[in-house]
Amino acid sequence: GASHCVWLHSDPSWSGQSVGYAMEGASDWMDIANDRNVAGTSGRPKIVQSAPGLLEIVWSTTAGAVVWKEMDNAGWVVVDDTVVSQAAAQPSRPRIADGSGNVVLGWADAREGSGMQIYSRKLSDATTERNVTCSPVSVFNHAIAARGNHSFDVAWQDNRSGTNQIY
């Protein structure tokens, strides 16, 4: 299969930033965020290829949203820009993982007032996001990884013990 790439893109003639997408062998790149003014990112876009040959792309915006887009391997949009987070939470730094077609997203936000916490959401079910860290202090440097079809691991750092530790 072809290689796919996403990046934060800006142009001096634009009033905001966007998400760029390119595919190996294509003669040009595409601007895939629907609104450059909403797509000002607070976290770099991430991409993962899911099991049925789909590309899952996620980014966060300065408008307070984590946005997900699904494209096929030919670069056609399957699911257009879909907000998957609560807007009032000001989410940032999204991560994405796929376990045999079960896509999970994770991001940081401060909605509970105790600093940044990590929230996640599986795209395969209708439930909303949930706090997966429940740390008494602000967390940082989070990562998410698929482990089999339905299991996902989330790791992060915080300093609840007085020094930065990985959990």
Coordinates of C-alpha atoms in Angstrom, one line a residue:
G1 CA 0.0 0.0 0.0
A2 CA 0.9 3.6 -0.4
S3 CA 2.3 5.8 2.4
H4 CA 0.1 8.6 3.8
C5 CA 1.2 11.8 5.6
V6 CA -0.6 14.6 7.5
W7 CA 0.9 17.8 8.9
L8 CA 0.0 21.2 10.2
H9 CA 0.0 23.6 7.2
S10 CA -0.1 27.4 7.0
D11 CA 0.1 29.8 4.2
P12 CA 0.7 33.6 4.4
S13 CA -2.5 34.3 2.5
W14 CA -4.6 32.3 5.0
S15 CA -6.1 33.6 8.2
G16 CA -5.6 30.3 10.0
Q17 CA -3.9 27.0 9.7
S18 CA -5.1 23.8 8.2
V19 CA -4.3 20.1 8.0
G20 CA -2.4 19.0 5.0
Y21 CA -2.6 15.4 3.5
A22 CA -0.5 13.7 0.9
M23 CA -0.4 10.2 -0.4
E24 CA 2.6 8.4 -2.0
G25 CA 2.5 8.7 -5.8
A26 CA 0.1 11.7 -5.8
S27 CA 1.1 14.7 -7.7
D28 CA -0.2 17.2 -5.1
W29 CA -1.3 17.5 -1.5
M30 CA -4.8 18.3 -0.1
D31 CA -6.1 20.7 2.5
I32 CA -8.4 18.4 4.4
A33 CA -9.7 20.6 7.3
N34 CA -13.0 22.0 6.2
D35 CA -12.5 25.4 7.8
R36 CA -9.0 26.9 8.1
N37 CA -10.2 29.4 10.8
V38 CA -11.5 26.6 12.9
A39 CA -8.6 24.3 12.2
G40 CA -6.0 26.4 14.0
T41 CA -4.4 23.5 15.8
S42 CA -3.4 23.2 19.4
G43 CA -2.0 19.7 18.7
R44 CA -0.4 18.2 15.6
P45 CA -2.6 16.0 13.4
K46 CA -2.1 12.3 13.8
I47 CA -2.9 9.5 11.3
V48 CA -3.3 5.7 11.7
Q49 CA -4.4 3.1 9.1
S50 CA -7.3 1.0 10.4
A51 CA -7.9 -2.7 9.6
P52 CA -10.4 -2.4 6.7
G53 CA -8.0 -0.1 4.7
L54 CA -9.3 3.2 6.1
L55 CA -7.2 6.1 7.4
E56 CA -8.2 7.7 10.6
I57 CA -7.0 11.3 11.1
V58 CA -7.4 13.4 14.2
W59 CA -6.4 16.9 15.3
S60 CA -7.4 19.5 17.9
T61 CA -8.5 23.1 17.2
T62 CA -8.1 26.4 18.9
A63 CA -11.9 26.5 18.7
G64 CA -12.0 23.8 21.4
A65 CA -12.6 20.6 19.6
V66 CA -10.9 17.3 18.8
V67 CA -11.8 16.6 15.1
W68 CA -11.8 13.2 13.4
K69 CA -11.9 12.4 9.7
E70 CA -11.9 9.1 8.0
M71 CA -10.5 8.6 4.5
D72 CA -10.0 5.5 2.3
N73 CA -6.6 4.4 1.0
A74 CA -7.3 6.3 -2.3
G75 CA -7.7 9.6 -0.4
W76 CA -11.5 9.8 -0.6
V77 CA -13.4 11.2 2.4
V78 CA -15.5 8.5 4.1
V79 CA -16.5 10.4 7.3
D80 CA -16.0 14.2 7.1
D81 CA -14.8 16.4 9.9
T82 CA -16.6 15.2 13.1
V83 CA -16.1 16.7 16.5
V84 CA -15.6 13.9 19.0
S85 CA -15.0 15.9 22.2
Q86 CA -16.9 18.3 24.4
A87 CA -16.2 21.8 23.1
A88 CA -16.2 23.4 26.6
A89 CA -13.3 21.2 27.6
Q90 CA -10.7 22.9 25.4
P91 CA -9.1 19.6 24.4
S92 CA -5.5 19.4 23.0
R93 CA -2.8 17.0 21.9
P94 CA -4.9 14.2 20.4
R95 CA -3.6 10.7 19.9
I96 CA -5.1 7.8 18.0
A97 CA -4.7 4.1 17.8
D98 CA -6.4 1.2 16.0
G99 CA -6.9 -2.4 17.1
S100 CA -8.3 -4.3 14.1
G101 CA -10.8 -1.7 13.2
N102 CA -11.6 -0.5 16.8
V103 CA -10.3 3.0 16.7
V104 CA -9.7 4.9 20.0
L105 CA -8.9 8.5 20.4
G106 CA -7.2 10.2 23.4
W107 CA -6.5 13.8 24.3
A108 CA -5.7 16.1 27.2
D109 CA -8.2 18.6 28.6
A110 CA -8.8 20.5 31.9
R111 CA -12.5 20.3 32.3
E112 CA -12.4 18.9 35.9
G113 CA -10.3 21.8 37.1
S114 CA -7.4 19.7 38.5
G115 CA -5.1 20.4 35.6
M116 CA -4.8 18.4 32.4
Q117 CA -6.3 14.9 32.4
I118 CA -6.4 12.4 29.6
Y119 CA -9.8 11.5 28.1
S120 CA -10.5 8.7 25.6
R121 CA -13.3 7.6 23.3
K122 CA -13.8 4.5 21.2
L123 CA -15.3 5.4 17.8
S124 CA -17.0 2.0 17.6
D125 CA -19.5 2.7 20.4
A126 CA -21.9 5.5 21.1
T127 CA -20.5 6.4 24.5
T128 CA -18.9 9.7 25.2
E129 CA -15.4 10.2 26.3
R130 CA -14.2 9.3 29.8
N131 CA -11.3 10.3 32.0
V132 CA -8.7 7.5 31.9
T133 CA -6.1 9.1 34.2
C134 CA -8.0 10.4 37.2
S135 CA -4.7 11.9 38.5
P136 CA -4.7 14.3 41.4
V137 CA -2.2 16.5 39.5
S138 CA -1.9 17.6 35.9
V139 CA -0.7 15.0 33.4
F140 CA 1.5 15.3 30.3
N141 CA 3.3 13.3 27.6
H142 CA 0.5 10.9 27.0
A143 CA 0.4 8.1 24.5
I144 CA -2.2 5.5 23.4
A145 CA -1.6 2.1 21.9
A146 CA -3.8 -0.8 20.7
R147 CA -3.3 -4.2 22.3
G148 CA -5.4 -6.7 20.3
N149 CA -8.9 -6.2 19.0
H150 CA -10.6 -4.5 22.0
S151 CA -7.8 -3.5 24.4
F152 CA -6.0 -0.2 24.5
D153 CA -3.2 1.1 26.8
V154 CA -2.8 4.7 27.8
A155 CA 0.5 5.9 29.4
W156 CA 1.3 9.4 30.7
Q157 CA 3.6 11.3 33.1
D158 CA 2.7 13.2 36.2
N159 CA 4.5 14.4 39.3
R160 CA 2.1 13.3 42.0
S161 CA 5.1 11.8 43.9
G162 CA 7.2 15.0 43.6
T163 CA 9.1 13.7 40.6
N164 CA 8.0 13.0 37.1
Q165 CA 6.8 9.4 36.8
I166 CA 5.3 7.3 34.0
Y167 CA 1.9 5.7 34.7

